[in-house]
Short mmCIF file of C-alpha atoms and ligand atoms in Angstrom, two decimals:
data_model
loop_
_atom_site.label_atom_id
_atom_site.label_comp_id
_atom_site.label_asym_id
_atom_site.label_seq_id
_atom_site.Cartn_x
_atom_site.Cartn_y
_atom_site.Cartn_z
CA MET Q 1472 1.40 9.19 20.11
CA ASN Q 1473 1.15 12.85 19.17
CA LYS Q 1474 4.94 12.91 19.59
CA GLU Q 1475 5.36 10.78 16.48
CA PHE Q 1476 3.25 13.14 14.37
CA GLU Q 1477 5.06 16.13 15.80
CA LYS Q 1478 8.42 14.60 14.97
CA ARG Q 1479 7.29 14.11 11.38
CA ARG Q 1480 6.09 17.70 11.13
CA ARG Q 1481 9.40 18.95 12.49
CA LYS Q 1482 11.25 16.93 9.90
CA LEU Q 1483 9.08 18.23 7.06
CA ALA Q 1484 9.51 21.79 8.35
CA LYS Q 1485 13.26 21.37 8.08
CA LEU Q 1486 12.95 20.06 4.54
CA ILE Q 1487 10.80 22.91 3.27
CA GLY Q 1488 12.70 25.62 5.15
CA LYS Q 1489 11.67 28.93 6.65
CA ASP Q 1490 10.85 30.51 3.31
CA GLY Q 1491 8.55 27.63 2.33
CA ILE Q 1492 5.02 26.68 3.25
CA ALA Q 1493 3.34 23.29 2.73
CA VAL Q 1494 -0.33 22.63 2.09
CA ILE Q 1495 -1.59 19.07 2.58
CA PRO Q 1496 -5.27 18.19 2.11
CA THR Q 1497 -6.94 15.05 3.35
CA ALA Q 1498 -8.94 12.76 1.02
CA SER Q 1499 -12.43 13.61 -0.18
CA THR Q 1500 -15.49 11.60 0.72
CA ARG Q 1501 -16.83 9.48 -2.15
CA VAL Q 1502 -20.38 8.63 -3.08
CA ARG Q 1503 -21.10 4.93 -3.33
CA SER Q 1504 -24.73 5.22 -4.29
CA ARG Q 1505 -27.03 8.25 -4.25
CA ASP Q 1506 -26.71 9.62 -0.71
CA THR Q 1507 -24.56 6.79 0.64
CA ASP Q 1508 -20.81 7.24 0.85
CA TYR Q 1509 -17.99 4.71 0.86
CA PRO Q 1510 -16.49 4.33 4.36
CA TYR Q 1511 -14.25 7.34 4.79
CA ARG Q 1512 -10.48 6.98 4.79
CA PRO Q 1513 -8.29 10.04 5.42
CA GLY Q 1514 -5.55 10.88 2.94
CA SER Q 1515 -2.36 9.01 3.83
CA ASP Q 1516 -0.07 12.06 3.70
CA PHE Q 1517 -2.46 14.20 5.71
CA TYR Q 1518 -2.87 11.50 8.34
CA TYR Q 1519 0.88 10.88 8.43
CA PHE Q 1520 1.44 14.40 9.71
CA THR Q 1521 -1.70 14.93 11.79
CA GLY Q 1522 -3.25 11.67 12.98
CA PHE Q 1523 -6.55 13.42 12.25
CA SER Q 1524 -9.32 11.45 10.56
CA GLU Q 1525 -12.13 13.87 9.78
CA PRO Q 1526 -12.92 14.68 6.15
CA ASN Q 1527 -12.82 18.15 4.67
CA ALA Q 1528 -9.60 19.31 6.28
CA VAL Q 1529 -6.34 20.84 5.10
CA MET Q 1530 -3.09 21.02 7.01
CA ILE Q 1531 -0.72 23.90 6.51
CA LEU Q 1532 2.86 23.88 7.73
CA ALA Q 1533 4.56 27.26 7.91
CA PRO Q 1534 7.99 26.82 9.52
CA GLY Q 1535 9.15 29.62 11.80
CA ARG Q 1536 5.73 31.25 12.00
CA GLU Q 1537 5.25 33.36 15.11
CA ASP Q 1538 1.85 31.90 16.06
CA GLY Q 1539 3.14 28.38 15.48
CA PRO Q 1540 3.84 26.42 12.31
CA PHE Q 1541 1.04 23.84 12.40
CA ILE Q 1542 -2.32 25.07 11.14
CA VAL Q 1543 -5.41 23.01 10.39
CA CYS Q 1544 -8.42 24.26 8.44
CA LEU Q 1545 -11.40 22.04 9.17
CA ARG Q 1546 -15.16 21.92 9.56
CA GLU Q 1547 -16.64 24.04 12.32
CA LYS Q 1548 -18.35 21.97 14.97
CA ASN Q 1549 -22.01 21.60 14.02
CA PRO Q 1550 -24.39 20.08 16.60
CA LEU Q 1551 -26.90 19.17 13.91
CA THR Q 1552 -24.31 17.29 11.84
CA GLU Q 1553 -23.07 15.62 15.02
CA ILE Q 1554 -26.55 14.15 15.63
CA TRP Q 1555 -26.27 12.28 12.32
CA ASP Q 1556 -22.56 11.67 11.88
CA GLY Q 1557 -21.11 11.76 15.37
CA HIS Q 1558 -18.43 13.74 17.13
CA MET Q 1559 -16.61 16.54 15.36
CA GLU Q 1560 -13.42 17.94 16.85
CA GLY Q 1561 -14.11 21.46 15.67
CA LEU Q 1562 -11.65 24.32 15.84
CA ASN Q 1563 -10.89 23.89 19.53
CA GLY Q 1564 -10.71 20.09 19.50
CA VAL Q 1565 -8.04 19.98 16.83
CA LYS Q 1566 -5.87 22.29 18.91
CA LYS Q 1567 -6.48 20.45 22.15
CA ASN Q 1568 -6.26 16.88 20.89
CA TYR Q 1569 -4.05 17.13 17.81
CA GLU Q 1570 -1.70 19.90 18.88
CA ALA Q 1571 -2.60 22.30 16.06
CA ASP Q 1572 -1.11 25.70 16.85
CA GLN Q 1573 -4.03 27.39 15.15
CA SER Q 1574 -7.20 26.30 13.42
CA PHE Q 1575 -9.59 27.96 11.01
CA ASP Q 1576 -12.90 27.22 9.37
CA ILE Q 1577 -12.27 25.34 6.11
CA GLU Q 1578 -14.81 27.66 4.47
CA ASP Q 1579 -12.24 30.47 4.82
CA LEU Q 1580 -9.38 28.48 3.30
CA GLU Q 1581 -8.79 30.83 0.38
CA THR Q 1582 -8.22 33.91 2.55
CA ILE Q 1583 -6.27 31.95 5.15
CA LEU Q 1584 -3.92 30.66 2.48
CA SER Q 1585 -3.43 34.12 1.00
CA SER Q 1586 -2.45 35.56 4.33
CA LEU Q 1587 -0.14 32.63 5.14
CA PHE Q 1588 1.56 32.80 1.74
CA LEU Q 1589 2.71 36.35 2.43
CA GLY Q 1590 6.40 36.39 3.28
CA ARG Q 1591 7.06 32.91 1.83
CA GLN Q 1592 8.96 32.20 -1.34
CA LYS Q 1593 7.86 28.69 -2.15
CA VAL Q 1594 4.53 26.93 -1.81
CA PHE Q 1595 4.90 23.16 -1.49
CA PHE Q 1596 1.74 21.57 -2.80
CA THR Q 1597 0.94 18.60 -5.01
CA LEU Q 1598 -1.29 19.84 -7.82
CA GLY Q 1599 -3.67 17.54 -9.67
CA GLN Q 1600 -5.15 15.57 -6.79
CA ASP Q 1601 -8.24 17.65 -6.09
CA GLU Q 1602 -9.58 20.05 -8.69
CA VAL Q 1603 -11.48 22.26 -6.25
CA LEU Q 1604 -8.52 22.64 -3.93
CA ASP Q 1605 -6.18 23.29 -6.87
CA LYS Q 1606 -8.43 26.20 -7.87
CA THR Q 1607 -8.63 27.58 -4.32
CA LEU Q 1608 -4.88 27.40 -3.90
CA MET Q 1609 -4.19 29.03 -7.26
CA LYS Q 1610 -6.60 31.84 -6.42
CA SER Q 1611 -4.78 32.49 -3.12
CA PHE Q 1612 -1.42 32.20 -4.82
CA ASN Q 1613 -2.41 34.69 -7.53
CA ALA Q 1614 -4.11 37.03 -5.07
CA VAL Q 1615 -1.04 37.31 -2.89
CA ARG Q 1616 1.19 37.82 -5.91
CA ALA Q 1617 -1.14 40.54 -7.24
CA GLY Q 1618 -0.70 42.30 -3.91
CA GLN Q 1619 3.08 42.30 -4.30
CA ARG Q 1620 2.98 46.01 -5.26
CA ARG Q 1621 2.35 46.73 -1.60
CA GLY Q 1622 5.81 45.32 -0.95
CA GLY Q 1623 7.12 42.29 0.92
CA VAL Q 1624 8.04 38.78 -0.14
CA VAL Q 1625 5.46 36.71 -2.02
CA PRO Q 1626 5.79 33.17 -3.33
CA SER Q 1627 7.26 32.81 -6.78
CA GLU Q 1628 6.75 29.09 -7.30
CA ILE Q 1629 4.63 26.10 -6.44
CA GLN Q 1630 6.79 23.06 -5.87
CA ALA Q 1631 5.56 19.47 -5.72
CA LEU Q 1632 5.44 18.31 -2.12
CA GLU Q 1633 5.13 14.65 -2.99
CA PRO Q 1634 8.82 13.79 -3.41
CA LEU Q 1635 9.70 15.12 0.05
CA VAL Q 1636 6.86 13.33 1.81
CA ASP Q 1637 7.37 10.12 -0.19
CA GLU Q 1638 10.99 10.00 0.94
CA MET Q 1639 9.93 10.38 4.56
CA ARG Q 1640 7.25 7.72 4.31
CA LEU Q 1641 9.57 5.28 2.58
CA ILE Q 1642 11.68 4.79 5.71
CA LYS Q 1643 9.50 3.45 8.49
CA SER Q 1644 9.98 4.48 12.10
CA LYS Q 1645 9.99 2.00 15.00
CA TYR Q 1646 6.40 2.95 15.71
CA GLU Q 1647 5.34 2.38 12.12
CA ILE Q 1648 7.09 -0.98 12.11
CA SER Q 1649 5.18 -2.00 15.22
CA LEU Q 1650 1.92 -1.09 13.45
CA MET Q 1651 2.95 -3.00 10.34
CA LYS Q 1652 3.75 -6.06 12.44
CA LYS Q 1653 0.23 -5.88 13.83
CA SER Q 1654 -1.28 -5.62 10.33
CA ALA Q 1655 0.87 -8.56 9.28
CA LYS Q 1656 -0.28 -10.67 12.24
CA ILE Q 1657 -3.97 -10.03 11.63
CA SER Q 1658 -3.52 -10.87 7.97
CA VAL Q 1659 -1.57 -14.04 8.78
CA ASP Q 1660 -4.45 -15.14 11.02
CA ALA Q 1661 -6.93 -14.49 8.21
CA HIS Q 1662 -4.89 -16.67 5.84
CA LYS Q 1663 -4.68 -19.42 8.45
CA ARG Q 1664 -8.45 -19.39 8.52
CA ILE Q 1665 -8.46 -19.89 4.76
CA PHE Q 1666 -6.28 -22.99 5.21
CA GLU Q 1667 -8.97 -24.31 7.55
CA ASN Q 1668 -12.05 -23.39 5.54
CA CYS Q 1669 -10.91 -24.10 2.02
CA LYS Q 1670 -12.59 -27.18 0.56
CA PRO Q 1671 -14.46 -28.24 -2.57
CA GLY Q 1672 -17.94 -26.73 -2.81
CA VAL Q 1673 -17.10 -23.55 -0.90
CA PHE Q 1674 -17.56 -20.31 -2.88
CA GLU Q 1675 -14.74 -17.83 -3.31
CA TYR Q 1676 -16.90 -15.11 -1.73
CA GLN Q 1677 -17.30 -17.26 1.36
CA ILE Q 1678 -13.54 -17.31 1.76
CA GLU Q 1679 -13.56 -13.53 1.23
CA ALA Q 1680 -16.18 -13.23 3.97
CA ASP Q 1681 -13.92 -15.19 6.35
CA ILE Q 1682 -11.08 -12.81 5.58
CA ILE Q 1683 -13.17 -9.71 6.20
CA HIS Q 1684 -14.50 -11.24 9.41
CA GLU Q 1685 -11.02 -12.00 10.72
CA PHE Q 1686 -9.85 -8.47 9.87
CA GLY Q 1687 -12.97 -6.96 11.41
CA LYS Q 1688 -12.50 -8.89 14.67
CA HIS Q 1689 -9.39 -6.76 15.19
CA GLY Q 1690 -10.90 -3.50 14.00
CA ALA Q 1691 -9.10 -3.76 10.67
CA VAL Q 1692 -10.42 -3.57 7.11
CA PRO Q 1693 -9.10 -4.94 3.82
CA ALA Q 1694 -6.21 -2.82 2.57
CA TYR Q 1695 -7.37 -3.69 -0.97
CA THR Q 1696 -10.08 -5.90 -2.43
CA SER Q 1697 -9.09 -9.47 -1.69
CA ILE Q 1698 -8.26 -11.71 -4.64
CA VAL Q 1699 -9.82 -15.11 -3.99
CA ALA Q 1700 -9.08 -16.98 -7.18
CA SER Q 1701 -9.70 -20.69 -7.62
CA GLY Q 1702 -8.43 -22.67 -10.59
CA GLN Q 1703 -7.65 -20.65 -13.68
CA ASN Q 1704 -9.07 -17.48 -12.10
CA ALA Q 1705 -5.61 -17.21 -10.53
CA CYS Q 1706 -4.24 -16.38 -13.99
CA THR Q 1707 -6.30 -13.18 -14.00
CA LEU Q 1708 -3.88 -11.08 -11.99
CA HIS Q 1709 -6.48 -8.69 -10.56
CA TYR Q 1710 -9.36 -11.17 -10.23
CA ILE Q 1711 -11.70 -9.67 -7.62
CA SER Q 1712 -15.16 -10.85 -8.61
CA ASN Q 1713 -14.72 -13.86 -6.29
CA ARG Q 1714 -17.95 -15.54 -7.43
CA ASP Q 1715 -16.93 -19.11 -8.32
CA LYS Q 1716 -17.38 -22.37 -6.47
CA MET Q 1717 -14.15 -24.16 -5.66
CA LYS Q 1718 -13.64 -27.59 -7.15
CA ALA Q 1719 -11.60 -30.57 -6.05
CA GLY Q 1720 -8.19 -30.66 -7.69
CA GLN Q 1721 -7.97 -26.90 -8.15
CA LEU Q 1722 -5.63 -24.49 -6.43
CA LEU Q 1723 -6.87 -21.47 -4.51
CA LEU Q 1724 -4.77 -18.32 -4.80
CA THR Q 1725 -5.68 -15.77 -2.14
CA ASP Q 1726 -4.10 -12.33 -2.09
CA ALA Q 1727 -5.43 -10.55 0.99
CA GLY Q 1728 -4.06 -8.14 3.55
CA CYS Q 1729 -5.60 -5.88 6.11
CA GLU Q 1730 -5.22 -2.24 6.87
CA ASN Q 1731 -4.93 -1.67 10.58
CA GLU Q 1732 -4.46 1.81 12.01
CA MET Q 1733 -3.75 3.01 8.48
CA TYR Q 1734 -0.99 0.46 7.72
CA ALA Q 1735 -1.31 -2.31 5.17
CA ALA Q 1736 -0.20 -5.91 4.92
CA ASP Q 1737 -0.17 -7.75 1.59
CA ILE Q 1738 0.01 -11.54 1.57
CA THR Q 1739 -0.57 -14.21 -1.06
CA ARG Q 1740 -0.74 -17.95 -0.56
CA THR Q 1741 -1.75 -20.64 -3.04
CA ILE Q 1742 -3.19 -23.79 -1.52
CA PRO Q 1743 -4.78 -26.98 -2.88
CA VAL Q 1744 -8.59 -26.91 -2.60
CA SER Q 1745 -8.79 -30.60 -1.67
CA GLY Q 1746 -5.77 -30.52 0.62
CA GLU Q 1747 -3.06 -31.99 -1.61
CA TYR Q 1748 -1.14 -30.55 -4.53
CA SER Q 1749 -1.07 -32.56 -7.77
CA LYS Q 1750 2.32 -33.48 -9.25
CA GLU Q 1751 2.28 -30.56 -11.71
CA GLN Q 1752 0.97 -28.10 -9.12
CA LYS Q 1753 3.73 -29.20 -6.78
CA GLU Q 1754 6.42 -28.70 -9.43
CA ILE Q 1755 5.31 -25.15 -10.19
CA TYR Q 1756 4.79 -24.36 -6.51
CA GLU Q 1757 8.27 -25.55 -5.55
CA LEU Q 1758 9.78 -23.42 -8.27
CA VAL Q 1759 7.93 -20.25 -7.21
CA LEU Q 1760 8.74 -20.95 -3.56
CA GLU Q 1761 12.43 -21.44 -4.25
CA VAL Q 1762 12.62 -18.19 -6.20
CA GLN Q 1763 10.68 -16.37 -3.50
CA LYS Q 1764 12.92 -17.69 -0.70
CA ASN Q 1765 16.09 -16.89 -2.65
CA ALA Q 1766 14.87 -13.34 -3.15
CA ILE Q 1767 14.08 -12.90 0.53
CA ASN Q 1768 17.42 -14.39 1.57
CA SER Q 1769 19.25 -11.85 -0.55
CA ILE Q 1770 17.53 -8.80 0.94
CA LYS Q 1771 19.76 -6.45 2.86
CA PRO Q 1772 20.77 -2.81 2.56
CA GLY Q 1773 22.24 -2.28 -0.91
CA GLN Q 1774 20.02 -4.83 -2.67
CA THR Q 1775 17.65 -3.45 -5.34
CA PHE Q 1776 14.33 -4.37 -6.93
CA GLU Q 1777 16.15 -4.61 -10.23
CA GLY Q 1778 18.61 -7.11 -8.78
CA LEU Q 1779 15.81 -9.15 -7.25
CA GLN Q 1780 13.76 -9.12 -10.44
CA SER Q 1781 16.68 -10.16 -12.57
CA ASP Q 1782 17.50 -13.07 -10.21
CA ALA Q 1783 13.82 -14.08 -10.16
CA ILE Q 1784 13.64 -14.07 -13.95
CA LYS Q 1785 16.77 -16.23 -14.12
CA GLY Q 1786 15.46 -18.66 -11.51
CA LEU Q 1787 12.00 -18.94 -13.04
CA THR Q 1788 13.32 -19.31 -16.58
CA LYS Q 1789 15.76 -22.05 -15.56
CA GLY Q 1790 13.02 -23.83 -13.63
CA LEU Q 1791 10.49 -23.57 -16.44
CA LYS Q 1792 13.07 -24.95 -18.84
CA LYS Q 1793 13.83 -27.84 -16.52
CA LEU Q 1794 10.13 -28.67 -16.41
CA GLY Q 1795 9.99 -28.52 -20.20
CA LEU Q 1796 7.61 -25.57 -20.27
CA LEU Q 1797 10.17 -23.35 -21.97
CA LYS Q 1798 12.53 -24.67 -24.60
CA GLY Q 1799 15.86 -23.23 -25.71
CA ARG Q 1800 18.92 -21.65 -24.15
CA VAL Q 1801 18.30 -19.90 -20.84
CA ASP Q 1802 20.15 -16.71 -21.87
CA GLN Q 1803 18.16 -16.58 -25.12
CA LEU Q 1804 14.88 -17.20 -23.29
CA ILE Q 1805 15.69 -14.34 -20.94
CA LYS Q 1806 16.71 -12.06 -23.78
CA SER Q 1807 13.53 -12.76 -25.74
CA GLU Q 1808 11.48 -12.40 -22.53
CA ALA Q 1809 9.91 -15.80 -23.10
CA TYR Q 1810 9.25 -15.99 -19.34
CA LYS Q 1811 6.65 -13.21 -19.76
CA ASP Q 1812 4.11 -15.82 -20.88
CA PHE Q 1813 4.34 -17.11 -17.29
CA TYR Q 1814 5.65 -14.25 -15.14
CA MET Q 1815 4.49 -10.84 -16.25
CA HIS Q 1816 4.71 -8.60 -13.19
CA GLY Q 1817 7.30 -7.14 -10.85
CA ILE Q 1818 8.90 -8.96 -7.94
CA GLY Q 1819 7.43 -6.57 -5.36
CA HIS Q 1820 6.70 -3.03 -4.27
CA TRP Q 1821 7.02 -0.70 -1.29
CA LEU Q 1822 4.47 -1.33 1.43
CA GLY Q 1823 3.19 1.07 4.10
CA MET Q 1824 0.13 3.20 4.60
CA ASP Q 1825 -0.80 2.44 1.01
CA VAL Q 1826 -0.52 -1.11 -0.22
CA HIS Q 1827 1.49 0.08 -3.22
CA ASP Q 1828 3.23 2.57 -1.05
CA VAL Q 1829 4.88 5.80 -2.05
CA GLY Q 1830 8.59 6.12 -2.65
CA SER Q 1831 10.70 6.38 -5.75
CA TYR Q 1832 11.98 3.15 -7.28
CA MET Q 1833 14.92 5.00 -8.82
CA ASP Q 1834 17.79 6.87 -7.28
CA GLN Q 1835 18.88 10.30 -8.45
CA LYS Q 1836 21.04 8.81 -11.17
CA GLY Q 1837 18.09 6.87 -12.57
CA LYS Q 1838 19.38 3.56 -11.19
CA SER Q 1839 17.28 1.06 -9.25
CA ARG Q 1840 17.20 2.35 -5.73
CA LYS Q 1841 19.29 0.62 -3.06
CA PHE Q 1842 17.38 -0.82 -0.11
CA GLU Q 1843 17.95 0.80 3.26
CA ASN Q 1844 17.28 -0.10 6.87
CA GLY Q 1845 13.62 0.66 7.65
CA MET Q 1846 12.14 0.13 4.18
CA VAL Q 1847 9.27 -2.35 3.90
CA LEU Q 1848 8.49 -4.18 0.69
CA THR Q 1849 6.72 -7.22 -0.68
CA ILE Q 1850 8.29 -10.18 -2.42
CA GLU Q 1851 5.80 -11.88 -4.70
CA PRO Q 1852 6.97 -13.95 -7.64
CA GLY Q 1853 4.43 -16.07 -9.45
CA ILE Q 1854 3.81 -18.35 -12.40
CA TYR Q 1855 0.55 -18.15 -14.31
CA ILE Q 1856 -0.07 -20.67 -17.07
CA SER Q 1857 -2.89 -19.63 -19.34
CA LYS Q 1858 -5.55 -22.20 -20.13
CA LYS Q 1859 -4.97 -21.17 -23.75
CA ASN Q 1860 -1.24 -21.87 -23.72
CA LYS Q 1861 -0.96 -24.67 -26.29
CA ASN Q 1862 2.82 -24.85 -25.88
CA VAL Q 1863 2.65 -26.65 -22.56
CA PRO Q 1864 1.20 -30.04 -21.63
CA ASN Q 1865 -2.48 -29.97 -20.74
CA GLN Q 1866 -1.93 -30.80 -17.06
CA TYR Q 1867 -0.11 -27.50 -16.50
CA ARG Q 1868 -2.70 -25.27 -18.16
CA GLY Q 1869 -4.75 -23.06 -15.86
CA ILE Q 1870 -2.28 -23.28 -12.95
CA GLY Q 1871 -1.67 -19.90 -11.29
CA ILE Q 1872 0.62 -19.65 -8.28
CA ARG Q 1873 1.93 -16.63 -6.37
CA ILE Q 1874 3.60 -16.51 -2.97
CA GLU Q 1875 3.85 -13.10 -1.33
CA ASP Q 1876 5.39 -11.99 1.95
CA ASP Q 1877 6.09 -8.62 3.56
CA VAL Q 1878 9.71 -7.87 4.36
CA LEU Q 1879 11.38 -5.23 6.50
CA VAL Q 1880 14.91 -4.29 5.51
CA THR Q 1881 17.11 -4.25 8.62
CA LYS Q 1882 20.69 -3.09 9.21
CA SER Q 1883 22.19 -6.44 8.42
CA GLY Q 1884 19.53 -8.25 6.40
CA CYS Q 1885 15.79 -8.45 6.68
CA ASP Q 1886 12.88 -9.54 8.82
CA VAL Q 1887 9.89 -11.24 7.21
CA LEU Q 1888 6.87 -9.67 8.89
CA THR Q 1889 4.57 -12.41 7.62
CA LYS Q 1890 6.84 -15.36 8.48
CA ALA Q 1891 4.28 -16.89 10.84
CA LEU Q 1892 2.22 -17.99 7.84
CA PRO Q 1893 3.33 -21.39 6.51
CA LYS Q 1894 4.31 -21.70 2.87
CA GLU Q 1895 6.10 -25.04 2.63
CA ILE Q 1896 4.06 -27.71 0.83
CA GLY Q 1897 4.42 -30.14 3.74
CA GLU Q 1898 3.20 -27.59 6.27
CA ILE Q 1899 0.20 -26.54 4.19
CA GLU Q 1900 -0.84 -30.10 3.40
CA SER Q 1901 -0.59 -31.19 6.99
CA ILE Q 1902 -2.67 -28.24 8.21
CA MET Q 1903 -5.28 -28.96 5.57
CA ALA Q 1904 -5.31 -32.67 6.40
CA ARG Q 1905 -6.74 -31.72 9.79
CA ASN Q 1906 -9.84 -30.16 8.21
N1 LIG P 1097 -2.34 -7.08 -3.58
C1 LIG P 1097 -1.72 -6.27 -4.54
C2 LIG P 1097 -0.36 -6.70 -4.82
O1 LIG P 1097 0.04 -7.79 -4.46
O2 LIG P 1097 0.43 -5.97 -5.34
MN1 MN P 1098 1.77 -6.97 -3.42
MN1 MN P 1099 -0.82 -8.89 -2.93
#
């Protein structure tokens, strides 16, 4: 496994060059309440290059350095802390188990950075993520520049590291794809459980508990707070309070995906609480499903988010017009963005270690970026009809439907990582009929 991390470091080293040096911190711990922290999650970039999960650590990559390019500053091993918080790798452990060429006490970061900056022209570092670290780095940067009178090369600029790392993370390796397939499978199983346990009288938080339990059975956690939205709650796009009791006749929109070994899945299904879709629910569902399937079918290298979104808008507008929910000429309705009353978000996003993963959506010319083999993204059209929308017949008001799958772009097309989860009306109704 260390091979994968090493390969990534080698690639980054090439990108920053022998006169550059990169500094990548992990995430900070965060207080949840008084002296209780949120469960710790390492920074995605830091983990991507190290595989190391302890807090309070900074990785430094100095290509061509005599004592080795890969340096980690971390907490010294402390037996007293270990009694409370468990094993710490310490300065030796990170060399032995994570292949660091050298390690230093994080307390000495400022001086370590100053000495490593000597002889380098560019410091690659993303400012603005951690105020304390920004200050430390600037102090080292200024200190080494102030010493320039003594001669030798010192850095003259700090360059954002993000774009280089984002580009790397955007294209997933075989190993990453295997992890993402695992996250997808666990998440599919959690949604299948929802199909089984969804019925009138059950609370949204009970469905959420099922999801967390299914994730937890596999050592995974939610990649984001699950949206468990019954009835018109589905029209609140980021509904996460999950407090309501489900009623017969409603739909249940669940947007839930796990994070397993640092990789996310992101799935949405919308199912009928009492097992069967009403006529109006069915009409809207079929429309969203058709648009979603068309989008997926058109994914291959060269496709773009802009292309997908524009096709989705066309499909949804035509469909809404056919159902009588929008009136007028389709081209006019598109031009006036009339569809935005029903569909007000994007068609999808990059997916990876972060649920809204890194990676530019534009190419260097400012055009929507062309998909490439190894990219992973979500496809998630939806229709949300506000309860307050007086322009549509009453039976449609309060319906919110989204269908979301995770898709890997392949050489010749795509592979739907979440395809094992049914989404056809017939399939869903027949599963729910067994409950
Ligand atoms: N679950 C967040 C999203 O679908 O983008
Ligand atoms: Mn999504
Ligand atoms: Mn989602």
